[in-house]
Short mmCIF file of C-alpha atoms in Angstrom, two decimals:
data_model
loop_
_atom_site.label_atom_id
_atom_site.label_comp_id
_atom_site.label_asym_id
_atom_site.label_seq_id
_atom_site.Cartn_x
_atom_site.Cartn_y
_atom_site.Cartn_z
CA MET Q 271 0.08 0.24 -0.08
CA GLU Q 272 1.41 3.45 -0.71
CA LYS Q 273 2.37 5.30 2.48
CA PRO Q 274 0.40 8.40 3.29
CA LEU Q 275 1.32 12.03 1.81
CA LEU Q 276 -0.82 13.54 4.24
CA GLY Q 277 -1.33 13.36 7.92
CA SER Q 278 1.39 12.33 9.96
CA SER Q 279 5.46 13.53 10.31
CA HIS Q 280 5.86 11.07 8.23
CA GLY Q 281 3.86 11.66 5.47
CA ASP Q 282 4.41 15.39 6.06
CA VAL Q 283 8.10 14.57 5.25
CA GLY Q 284 7.62 12.17 2.29
CA LEU Q 285 5.60 15.17 0.25
CA TRP Q 286 8.43 18.03 1.13
CA VAL Q 287 11.17 15.10 -0.11
CA ARG Q 288 8.94 14.44 -2.97
CA SER Q 289 7.74 17.98 -3.98
CA LEU Q 290 11.76 19.69 -3.50
CA ILE Q 291 12.75 16.53 -6.09
CA GLU Q 292 10.33 17.78 -8.67
CA SER Q 293 11.25 21.03 -8.29
CA ARG Q 294 14.14 20.55 -9.20
CA LYS Q 295 13.30 18.74 -12.21
CA LEU Q 296 10.54 21.42 -13.43
CA TRP Q 297 13.29 24.21 -13.07
CA HIS Q 298 16.15 21.97 -14.70
CA ILE Q 299 13.80 22.32 -18.03
CA ALA Q 300 12.52 25.33 -16.52
CA GLY Q 301 14.66 27.70 -15.79
CA PRO Q 302 16.66 27.75 -19.37
CA ALA Q 303 13.95 27.50 -21.00
CA ILE Q 304 12.02 30.94 -18.96
CA PHE Q 305 15.62 32.32 -20.47
CA THR Q 306 15.28 31.62 -24.31
CA ALA Q 307 11.78 32.64 -24.53
CA ILE Q 308 12.52 35.77 -23.32
CA CYS Q 309 15.79 36.62 -24.59
CA ASN Q 310 13.51 35.14 -28.01
CA TYR Q 311 10.50 38.06 -26.46
CA SER Q 312 12.77 40.63 -26.07
CA LEU Q 313 14.25 41.22 -29.56
CA GLY Q 314 10.81 42.10 -31.43
CA ALA Q 315 10.17 44.13 -27.97
CA LEU Q 316 13.52 45.76 -28.14
CA THR Q 317 13.32 46.60 -31.74
CA GLN Q 318 9.97 47.61 -30.86
CA THR Q 319 11.61 50.14 -28.13
CA PHE Q 320 14.62 51.51 -30.09
CA THR Q 321 11.71 52.47 -32.79
CA GLY Q 322 9.61 54.43 -29.53
CA GLN Q 323 12.62 56.81 -29.65
CA VAL Q 324 11.72 57.59 -33.19
CA GLY Q 325 8.65 58.35 -33.05
CA LYS Q 326 4.23 57.84 -32.34
CA LEU Q 327 3.46 56.87 -34.79
CA GLU Q 328 6.67 54.24 -36.00
CA LEU Q 329 5.96 52.84 -32.28
CA ALA Q 330 2.27 52.41 -32.72
CA ALA Q 331 3.81 51.36 -36.37
CA VAL Q 332 5.29 48.63 -34.97
CA SER Q 333 3.21 47.42 -32.49
CA MET Q 334 0.17 47.03 -34.96
CA GLU Q 335 2.59 44.33 -36.76
CA ASN Q 336 4.07 42.85 -34.52
CA SER Q 337 1.12 43.05 -32.18
CA VAL Q 338 -1.93 41.56 -34.44
CA ILE Q 339 0.31 41.32 -38.09
CA ALA Q 340 3.56 38.76 -36.87
CA GLY Q 341 1.52 38.38 -33.03
CA TRP Q 342 -1.63 35.89 -35.58
CA VAL Q 343 0.72 34.07 -37.34
CA TYR Q 344 3.17 34.19 -34.37
CA GLY Q 345 0.63 31.92 -32.31
CA PHE Q 346 -1.20 30.07 -35.33
CA LEU Q 347 2.55 28.31 -36.24
CA LEU Q 348 3.52 27.92 -32.74
CA GLY Q 349 0.21 26.16 -32.02
CA MET Q 350 0.84 23.34 -35.33
CA GLY Q 351 4.25 22.97 -33.63
CA SER Q 352 2.66 22.42 -30.45
CA ALA Q 353 1.69 18.95 -31.65
CA LEU Q 354 5.76 18.18 -32.05
CA GLU Q 355 5.33 18.64 -28.08
CA THR Q 356 2.55 16.31 -27.35
CA LEU Q 357 4.24 13.48 -30.21
CA CYS Q 358 8.11 13.76 -29.18
CA GLY Q 359 8.04 14.07 -25.23
CA GLN Q 360 5.41 10.78 -25.69
CA ALA Q 361 8.18 8.93 -27.14
CA PHE Q 362 10.69 9.87 -25.28
CA GLY Q 363 8.97 8.93 -22.50
CA ALA Q 364 8.43 5.04 -23.72
CA GLY Q 365 12.13 5.23 -24.84
CA LYS Q 366 11.47 5.59 -28.22
CA LEU Q 367 14.28 8.09 -29.59
CA ASN Q 368 14.37 7.24 -33.37
CA MET Q 369 10.86 8.71 -33.20
CA LEU Q 370 11.69 12.65 -33.15
CA GLY Q 371 13.74 13.95 -35.22
CA VAL Q 372 11.24 12.34 -38.24
CA TYR Q 373 8.70 13.79 -36.11
CA MET Q 374 10.35 17.05 -35.80
CA GLN Q 375 10.45 16.44 -40.08
CA ARG Q 376 6.98 16.06 -40.32
CA SER Q 377 6.86 19.24 -38.57
CA TRP Q 378 8.77 21.33 -41.03
CA LEU Q 379 6.57 20.24 -43.68
CA ILE Q 380 3.36 20.72 -42.07
CA LEU Q 381 4.90 24.49 -41.08
CA PHE Q 382 6.87 25.88 -44.35
CA CYS Q 383 3.38 25.07 -45.87
CA THR Q 384 1.24 26.88 -43.48
CA ALA Q 385 4.19 29.72 -43.82
CA LEU Q 386 3.74 29.86 -47.87
CA LEU Q 387 -0.37 29.30 -46.81
CA LEU Q 388 0.17 32.83 -44.25
CA THR Q 389 1.16 35.11 -46.69
CA PRO Q 390 -0.90 37.01 -48.95
CA VAL Q 391 -1.42 38.29 -45.05
CA TYR Q 392 1.99 40.09 -44.78
CA VAL Q 393 1.87 41.38 -48.09
CA PHE Q 394 -1.93 42.88 -47.57
CA SER Q 395 -1.73 43.73 -43.87
CA ASP Q 396 -2.03 46.91 -44.72
CA HIS Q 397 -5.49 46.85 -46.19
CA LEU Q 398 -6.55 43.88 -43.94
CA LEU Q 399 -5.76 46.54 -40.94
CA LYS Q 400 -7.85 49.15 -42.35
CA LEU Q 401 -10.86 46.82 -43.13
CA ILE Q 402 -10.03 46.08 -39.79
CA GLY Q 403 -10.82 50.14 -38.17
CA VAL Q 404 -7.44 50.74 -38.11
CA GLN Q 405 -6.16 54.40 -38.37
CA ASP Q 406 -4.77 54.94 -42.72
CA ASP Q 407 -1.45 55.96 -41.64
CA ILE Q 408 -0.51 53.33 -38.32
CA SER Q 409 -2.20 50.98 -41.53
CA ASP Q 410 -0.11 51.91 -44.32
CA LEU Q 411 3.24 52.00 -42.02
CA ALA Q 412 2.83 49.08 -40.50
CA GLY Q 413 2.10 47.14 -43.77
CA LYS Q 414 5.16 47.80 -45.12
CA PHE Q 415 6.95 47.11 -41.92
CA ALA Q 416 5.08 43.75 -42.77
CA ILE Q 417 6.21 43.22 -45.78
CA TRP Q 418 10.12 43.75 -44.96
CA MET Q 419 9.76 41.01 -41.98
CA LEU Q 420 8.92 38.01 -44.05
CA PRO Q 421 11.42 36.57 -43.65
CA GLN Q 422 10.77 36.52 -40.13
CA LEU Q 423 7.34 34.54 -41.11
CA PHE Q 424 9.25 31.39 -41.80
CA ALA Q 425 12.26 31.73 -39.69
CA TYR Q 426 8.80 30.98 -37.62
CA ALA Q 427 8.40 27.76 -39.72
CA ALA Q 428 12.04 25.91 -38.92
CA ASN Q 429 12.51 27.43 -35.17
CA PHE Q 430 9.36 26.21 -33.68
CA PRO Q 431 9.73 22.09 -34.29
CA ILE Q 432 13.63 22.71 -32.92
CA GLN Q 433 12.44 24.40 -29.86
CA LYS Q 434 9.99 21.44 -29.70
CA PHE Q 435 12.08 18.39 -30.47
CA LEU Q 436 14.61 20.04 -27.91
CA GLN Q 437 12.32 20.91 -25.11
CA ALA Q 438 10.88 17.29 -25.03
CA GLN Q 439 14.97 15.84 -24.41
CA GLN Q 440 15.46 18.47 -21.86
CA LYS Q 441 18.10 19.73 -24.21
CA VAL Q 442 16.57 23.59 -23.04
CA MET Q 443 20.56 25.03 -22.02
CA ALA Q 444 21.36 25.28 -25.72
CA MET Q 445 18.58 27.11 -26.89
CA ALA Q 446 19.38 29.69 -23.49
CA TRP Q 447 22.93 29.98 -24.39
CA VAL Q 448 21.91 30.37 -28.76
CA ALA Q 449 19.23 33.11 -27.59
CA ALA Q 450 21.76 35.16 -25.37
CA VAL Q 451 24.61 35.40 -27.83
CA VAL Q 452 21.17 35.87 -30.26
CA LEU Q 453 19.91 38.52 -27.68
CA VAL Q 454 23.39 40.30 -27.29
CA ILE Q 455 23.67 40.35 -31.02
CA HIS Q 456 20.56 42.59 -32.07
CA ALA Q 457 20.88 44.93 -29.35
CA PHE Q 458 23.79 45.87 -30.55
CA LEU Q 459 22.35 46.05 -34.35
CA SER Q 460 19.02 48.12 -32.68
CA TRP Q 461 21.51 50.06 -31.44
CA LEU Q 462 23.42 51.01 -34.34
CA THR Q 463 20.94 50.77 -37.83
CA ILE Q 464 18.01 52.60 -36.19
CA ILE Q 465 19.35 55.30 -33.80
CA LYS Q 466 22.75 55.67 -34.99
CA LEU Q 467 22.77 54.90 -38.80
CA GLY Q 468 18.78 56.45 -38.74
CA TRP Q 469 17.95 53.45 -40.65
CA GLY Q 470 14.46 54.00 -39.53
CA LEU Q 471 12.18 50.62 -39.67
CA VAL Q 472 14.53 49.16 -42.73
CA GLY Q 473 16.65 48.88 -39.32
CA ALA Q 474 14.13 47.52 -37.44
CA ALA Q 475 13.27 45.03 -39.95
CA VAL Q 476 16.98 43.82 -41.40
CA THR Q 477 18.09 43.39 -38.13
CA LEU Q 478 14.68 41.45 -36.10
CA ASN Q 479 14.92 39.41 -39.09
CA LEU Q 480 18.92 38.66 -39.69
CA SER Q 481 18.38 37.54 -35.50
CA TRP Q 482 15.45 35.10 -35.54
CA TRP Q 483 17.38 32.86 -38.85
CA LEU Q 484 20.12 33.80 -36.63
CA VAL Q 485 18.12 31.33 -33.66
CA VAL Q 486 17.55 28.76 -36.55
CA PHE Q 487 20.80 28.45 -37.95
CA GLY Q 488 22.09 28.17 -33.94
CA GLU Q 489 19.96 25.10 -32.39
CA PHE Q 490 19.86 23.33 -35.76
CA GLY Q 491 23.67 23.24 -36.20
CA TYR Q 492 23.49 22.41 -32.70
CA ILE Q 493 20.38 19.03 -33.07
CA VAL Q 494 23.37 17.61 -36.21
CA VAL Q 495 26.38 17.84 -33.60
CA CYS Q 496 25.34 16.99 -30.12
CA CYS Q 497 21.36 14.55 -31.03
CA THR Q 498 22.85 11.52 -32.98
CA ASP Q 499 20.61 9.53 -31.12
CA THR Q 500 17.54 11.16 -31.61
CA TRP Q 501 18.31 13.27 -35.05
CA THR Q 502 20.15 10.90 -37.79
CA GLY Q 503 19.34 13.56 -41.24
CA PHE Q 504 16.61 13.64 -43.25
CA SER Q 505 14.30 10.67 -43.68
CA TRP Q 506 11.83 10.08 -46.30
CA LEU Q 507 9.75 8.76 -42.99
CA ALA Q 508 9.07 12.42 -42.64
CA PHE Q 509 6.21 11.85 -45.10
CA LYS Q 510 4.37 9.39 -44.04
CA ASP Q 511 1.18 9.43 -41.83
CA LEU Q 512 1.59 13.20 -43.50
CA TRP Q 513 -2.65 13.77 -43.01
CA GLY Q 514 -2.97 12.80 -39.68
CA PHE Q 515 0.25 14.82 -38.55
CA VAL Q 516 -1.40 17.63 -40.04
CA LYS Q 517 -5.24 16.92 -38.20
CA LEU Q 518 -2.97 16.66 -34.91
CA SER Q 519 -1.39 19.55 -36.08
CA PHE Q 520 -4.58 21.97 -36.30
CA ALA Q 521 -5.88 21.30 -33.41
CA SER Q 522 -2.92 22.41 -31.35
CA ALA Q 523 -3.37 25.23 -33.77
CA VAL Q 524 -6.54 26.17 -32.77
CA MET Q 525 -5.95 26.01 -29.10
CA LEU Q 526 -3.10 28.14 -29.01
CA CYS Q 527 -4.84 31.07 -31.61
CA LEU Q 528 -7.08 31.42 -29.83
CA GLU Q 529 -5.26 32.52 -26.65
CA PHE Q 530 -2.88 34.50 -28.79
CA TRP Q 531 -4.93 36.13 -31.10
CA TYR Q 532 -7.46 37.22 -27.81
CA LEU Q 533 -4.51 40.18 -25.81
CA MET Q 534 -4.10 40.32 -29.44
CA VAL Q 535 -7.24 41.90 -30.39
CA LEU Q 536 -7.22 44.23 -28.52
CA ILE Q 537 -5.33 46.64 -29.99
CA VAL Q 538 -7.43 46.35 -33.02
CA ILE Q 539 -10.29 47.17 -30.47
CA VAL Q 540 -8.26 50.31 -29.21
CA SER Q 541 -7.46 51.35 -32.32
CA TYR Q 542 -11.67 52.06 -32.70
CA LEU Q 543 -11.59 55.01 -29.92
CA PRO Q 544 -11.30 58.27 -30.36
CA ASP Q 545 -8.01 59.89 -31.31
CA PRO Q 546 -6.60 56.84 -30.64
CA LEU Q 547 -2.66 57.18 -30.97
CA VAL Q 548 -1.92 57.37 -27.11
CA PRO Q 549 -4.33 54.58 -26.18
CA VAL Q 550 -2.35 52.00 -28.79
CA ASP Q 551 1.07 53.24 -27.48
CA ALA Q 552 0.04 52.74 -24.13
CA ALA Q 553 -2.11 49.47 -24.60
CA SER Q 554 1.37 48.37 -26.59
CA ILE Q 555 3.19 49.06 -23.57
CA CYS Q 556 1.74 46.93 -21.22
CA MET Q 557 1.56 44.57 -24.08
CA ASN Q 558 4.76 44.32 -23.94
CA LEU Q 559 5.42 44.54 -20.55
CA ASN Q 560 3.00 41.54 -19.92
CA GLY Q 561 4.45 40.01 -22.48
CA TRP Q 562 8.32 39.88 -20.81
CA ASP Q 563 6.77 38.40 -17.83
CA ALA Q 564 4.13 35.99 -19.54
CA MET Q 565 7.25 34.25 -20.65
CA ILE Q 566 8.42 32.96 -16.91
CA ALA Q 567 5.18 30.84 -17.12
CA ILE Q 568 5.22 29.90 -20.87
CA GLY Q 569 9.07 28.69 -19.44
CA PHE Q 570 6.87 26.79 -17.04
CA ASN Q 571 5.10 25.96 -19.36
CA ALA Q 572 7.40 23.76 -21.60
CA ALA Q 573 8.80 22.43 -18.47
CA ILE Q 574 4.99 21.11 -17.44
CA SER Q 575 4.35 20.12 -20.78
CA VAL Q 576 7.60 17.60 -21.34
CA ARG Q 577 7.13 16.64 -17.48
CA VAL Q 578 4.31 15.09 -18.01
CA SER Q 579 4.54 14.39 -21.13
CA ASN Q 580 7.49 12.54 -20.42
CA GLU Q 581 5.66 10.66 -17.45
CA LEU Q 582 2.52 9.63 -19.82
CA GLY Q 583 4.47 8.38 -22.02
CA ALA Q 584 6.53 6.50 -19.12
CA GLY Q 585 3.55 5.14 -18.02
CA ASP Q 586 3.83 7.16 -14.74
CA SER Q 587 0.12 8.76 -13.76
CA ASN Q 588 1.55 9.66 -10.54
CA ALA Q 589 4.53 11.42 -11.61
CA ALA Q 590 3.14 13.43 -13.93
CA LYS Q 591 -0.14 14.18 -11.34
CA PHE Q 592 2.78 15.21 -8.68
CA ALA Q 593 4.17 17.52 -11.28
CA VAL Q 594 1.02 19.66 -12.24
CA TRP Q 595 0.10 20.50 -8.57
CA VAL Q 596 4.02 21.63 -7.84
CA VAL Q 597 4.70 23.96 -11.53
CA SER Q 598 0.74 25.05 -10.31
CA VAL Q 599 2.09 26.09 -7.02
CA THR Q 600 5.99 27.67 -8.18
CA SER Q 601 4.17 29.07 -10.73
CA VAL Q 602 1.27 31.02 -9.03
CA ALA Q 603 3.84 31.93 -5.81
CA ILE Q 604 6.31 34.05 -8.99
CA GLY Q 605 3.16 35.87 -10.53
CA VAL Q 606 1.47 37.26 -7.37
CA VAL Q 607 5.85 38.36 -6.81
CA ALA Q 608 5.23 40.22 -10.30
CA MET Q 609 2.33 41.52 -9.43
CA ILE Q 610 3.84 43.28 -6.81
CA ILE Q 611 6.30 44.79 -8.86
CA VAL Q 612 4.15 46.17 -11.47
CA PHE Q 613 2.46 47.51 -8.43
CA ALA Q 614 5.57 49.58 -7.01
CA THR Q 615 6.86 50.29 -10.61
CA GLN Q 616 3.53 52.08 -12.17
CA ASP Q 617 5.42 55.94 -11.83
CA VAL Q 618 8.56 55.45 -13.06
CA PHE Q 619 8.63 52.21 -15.75
CA PRO Q 620 6.25 54.09 -18.29
CA VAL Q 621 8.99 56.50 -18.72
CA LEU Q 622 11.34 53.84 -20.19
CA PHE Q 623 9.28 52.96 -22.93
CA SER Q 624 7.96 56.47 -24.77
CA ASN Q 625 9.20 60.40 -24.27
CA SER Q 626 4.97 61.49 -24.34
CA PRO Q 627 3.97 62.30 -21.24
CA ALA Q 628 0.03 62.08 -23.19
CA VAL Q 629 1.38 57.85 -23.08
CA GLN Q 630 3.55 57.64 -19.75
CA LYS Q 631 0.53 58.96 -18.09
CA GLU Q 632 -2.50 56.92 -19.97
CA VAL Q 633 0.94 53.18 -19.31
CA THR Q 634 0.50 54.91 -15.40
CA ARG Q 635 -3.39 54.06 -15.45
CA LEU Q 636 -3.20 51.22 -17.04
CA ALA Q 637 -1.05 50.00 -14.24
CA GLY Q 638 -3.08 48.16 -12.05
CA LEU Q 639 -5.14 45.58 -14.34
CA LEU Q 640 -2.00 44.87 -15.76
CA GLY Q 641 -1.09 44.01 -12.16
CA ILE Q 642 -4.32 41.83 -12.84
CA THR Q 643 -3.81 39.96 -15.75
CA VAL Q 644 -0.14 39.47 -14.85
CA ALA Q 645 -1.54 38.03 -11.93
CA LEU Q 646 -3.46 35.53 -13.75
CA ASN Q 647 -1.12 34.98 -16.66
CA SER Q 648 0.83 33.28 -14.60
CA LEU Q 649 -1.13 29.52 -13.52
CA GLN Q 650 -3.42 29.80 -17.10
CA PRO Q 651 -0.30 29.28 -19.57
CA VAL Q 652 0.74 25.82 -16.98
CA LEU Q 653 -2.47 24.78 -17.23
CA SER Q 654 -2.28 24.67 -20.68
CA GLY Q 655 0.72 23.20 -21.02
CA VAL Q 656 0.05 20.92 -18.97
CA ALA Q 657 -2.90 20.07 -21.83
CA VAL Q 658 -0.42 19.99 -24.58
CA GLY Q 659 1.83 16.99 -22.65
CA ALA Q 660 -1.49 15.10 -22.14
CA GLY Q 661 -3.01 16.39 -25.95
CA TRP Q 662 -6.13 17.79 -25.00
CA GLN Q 663 -5.77 20.74 -27.18
CA ALA Q 664 -9.09 19.68 -28.72
CA VAL Q 665 -11.02 20.48 -25.51
CA ILE Q 666 -9.53 23.50 -24.34
CA ALA Q 667 -9.81 25.04 -27.82
CA TYR Q 668 -13.28 25.27 -26.94
CA ILE Q 669 -13.07 26.11 -23.70
CA ASN Q 670 -10.76 29.02 -25.03
CA ILE Q 671 -13.43 29.93 -27.32
CA GLY Q 672 -16.56 30.11 -24.65
CA CYS Q 673 -14.00 32.02 -21.73
CA TYR Q 674 -12.14 34.58 -24.61
CA TYR Q 675 -14.97 35.24 -27.60
CA ILE Q 676 -18.01 34.40 -25.30
CA VAL Q 677 -17.53 36.17 -21.93
CA GLY Q 678 -14.05 38.01 -22.15
CA LEU Q 679 -14.41 40.29 -25.90
CA PRO Q 680 -18.18 41.17 -25.54
CA THR Q 681 -17.10 42.21 -22.20
CA GLY Q 682 -14.63 44.55 -23.03
CA ILE Q 683 -16.43 46.04 -25.78
CA LEU Q 684 -19.18 46.50 -23.83
CA LEU Q 685 -16.81 48.20 -20.61
CA GLY Q 686 -15.35 49.99 -22.96
CA PHE Q 687 -17.51 51.33 -25.94
CA THR Q 688 -21.32 51.52 -24.39
CA LEU Q 689 -20.68 51.71 -20.86
CA LYS Q 690 -17.34 54.90 -21.71
CA PHE Q 691 -14.83 52.73 -19.91
CA GLY Q 692 -12.33 53.73 -22.90
CA LEU Q 693 -9.01 52.05 -22.90
CA GLU Q 694 -9.17 50.35 -19.10
CA GLY Q 695 -12.84 49.22 -19.79
CA ILE Q 696 -11.66 46.97 -22.79
CA TRP Q 697 -8.26 45.32 -21.03
CA GLY Q 698 -10.74 44.99 -17.47
CA GLY Q 699 -13.80 42.89 -19.64
CA MET Q 700 -10.93 41.08 -21.45
CA ILE Q 701 -9.56 39.90 -18.04
CA SER Q 702 -13.09 38.36 -17.09
CA GLY Q 703 -12.39 36.18 -19.57
CA ILE Q 704 -9.23 35.25 -19.06
CA ALA Q 705 -10.12 34.35 -15.21
CA LEU Q 706 -13.11 31.73 -16.07
CA GLN Q 707 -10.66 29.96 -18.77
CA THR Q 708 -7.81 30.18 -15.63
CA LEU Q 709 -10.70 29.03 -13.29
CA ILE Q 710 -12.28 25.99 -15.71
CA LEU Q 711 -8.84 24.68 -16.75
CA ILE Q 712 -8.41 24.56 -13.05
CA VAL Q 713 -10.93 22.20 -12.57
CA VAL Q 714 -9.99 19.80 -15.40
CA THR Q 715 -6.74 19.33 -14.04
CA ALA Q 716 -7.92 18.41 -10.88
CA SER Q 717 -10.45 15.86 -12.03
CA THR Q 718 -7.93 14.28 -14.68
CA ASP Q 719 -8.15 10.25 -14.41
CA TRP Q 720 -4.46 10.32 -14.77
CA GLU Q 721 -4.01 6.34 -15.06
CA LYS Q 722 -6.31 6.65 -18.52
CA GLU Q 723 -4.38 9.12 -19.85
CA ALA Q 724 -1.00 7.37 -19.40
CA SER Q 725 -2.91 4.32 -21.18
CA GLN Q 726 -4.07 7.18 -24.05
CA ALA Q 727 0.03 8.48 -24.07
CA GLU Q 728 0.71 4.94 -24.28
CA SER Q 729 -2.10 3.98 -28.06
CA ARG Q 730 -1.26 7.41 -28.85
CA VAL Q 731 2.50 6.79 -29.34
CA ARG Q 732 1.80 2.84 -31.04
CA LYS Q 733 -0.48 4.84 -33.27
CA TRP Q 734 2.47 7.82 -34.55
CA GLY Q 735 5.05 4.46 -34.55
CA GLY Q 736 4.96 2.99 -37.55
CA SER Q 737 7.36 1.43 -39.14
CA LEU Q 738 9.73 2.82 -36.85
CA GLU Q 739 8.18 1.49 -33.74
CA ASN Q 740 10.15 -1.45 -34.10
CA GLY Q 741 13.87 0.76 -33.74
CA ASN Q 742 13.04 0.95 -29.81
CA SER Q 743 11.46 -1.09 -27.08
CA SER Q 744 8.84 0.64 -25.84
CA SER Q 745 9.49 -0.83 -22.34
CA GLN Q 746 12.52 1.21 -22.55
CA LYS Q 747 11.87 4.22 -19.67
CA ASN Q 748 14.47 7.57 -20.54
CA HIS Q 749 13.97 8.61 -16.93
CA VAL Q 750 16.34 11.65 -17.01
CA THR Q 751 18.50 12.25 -14.11
CA ILE Q 752 19.50 15.57 -12.52
CA ALA Q 753 23.15 15.65 -11.01
#
């Protein structure tokens, strides 16, 4: 019989020790993943920050392209790549190492084809922005910048499968080193091209495109040299079972897109306000900060997705369940600290992002809502990571539709326009959708039958193994020991 974890001093000690061990495993993945996510996010955020020193119109244009055009595409491609997170993680846990490289190649094929289909979004972005009501001068400049950013679209398609491939094997330190080096290069080149040489948006586009492709080449170079067990070169097997892979990828894309697009839509809605330049700039700055903080939660998202998928693939349902509770408590604690920091610095941080007193004042007014958003977003991405690790993408997609677009978005429009609360009302209403979704995810996670999930993971690995299944025995267990 399993010893109780609670109700006795021995049980309390056992729980404490288990928590420390699990926390160590999570931080082994989450620490480098958080650092990598912050560095990658900072590429666009730094570009936006340097552009803000050029002018309000340039900042609004870059913000619109980053938040709406690139944000929409980023969410879709990241979602398509998240199918790889489920499959690679569970295959690695089951000991089928030779399946990972083929999975990554299948994902590349799907994402590059998807990127080609999404190219018109960049080419006609000025018309699309005007169609949804964005001010003409902002739309025109954002559309021009979007066309210059087409190389970034294909860098996304190449990078996301690589990241999921490495994360599934817990080889996250390599990603962190690549991200750090590229960020330093990007910061210098951004200052040089945008400010020193005065290239403005042209310099921003050249630097941002170059930096994303440096990330791709750096990570793939590491795979070729150091991942010989899971990468054995290009294979025609990548073309097998593509349609089934597409369906799983699309379910992942819908789930994550609905999350990424939600706050992206906020920028579009704000552009309908009277004199939208200041509100758009203020909202983009707050979303910029929220995005940086969200990188911490996304790091935990990656960590818990890997832990859950690895343990389910290995058939250990109890370990998967315990990992969920440990990472949830940890991420909430970090979210509360981040909220306190936002409240304490609300009169200081706006100055770093804009030299306009009007924009600075509006950002300070939004700080309270930003703090609440930061706290909520500490847990929500983690629970989404659990969903990806377990393969619940389709179910979570329906939850996201209801919470975000049936509750949150209409509430934000009602408060912002009908009740005349402006930007604060729009943001506050949309927070309600995030809060409801987080509550539902807590209930779903708490009521999960983890033994059933482990059984389904075994079936999924067999289904997608194909002719590779004989390569490694399914009885192999790849539990990584943290030294």
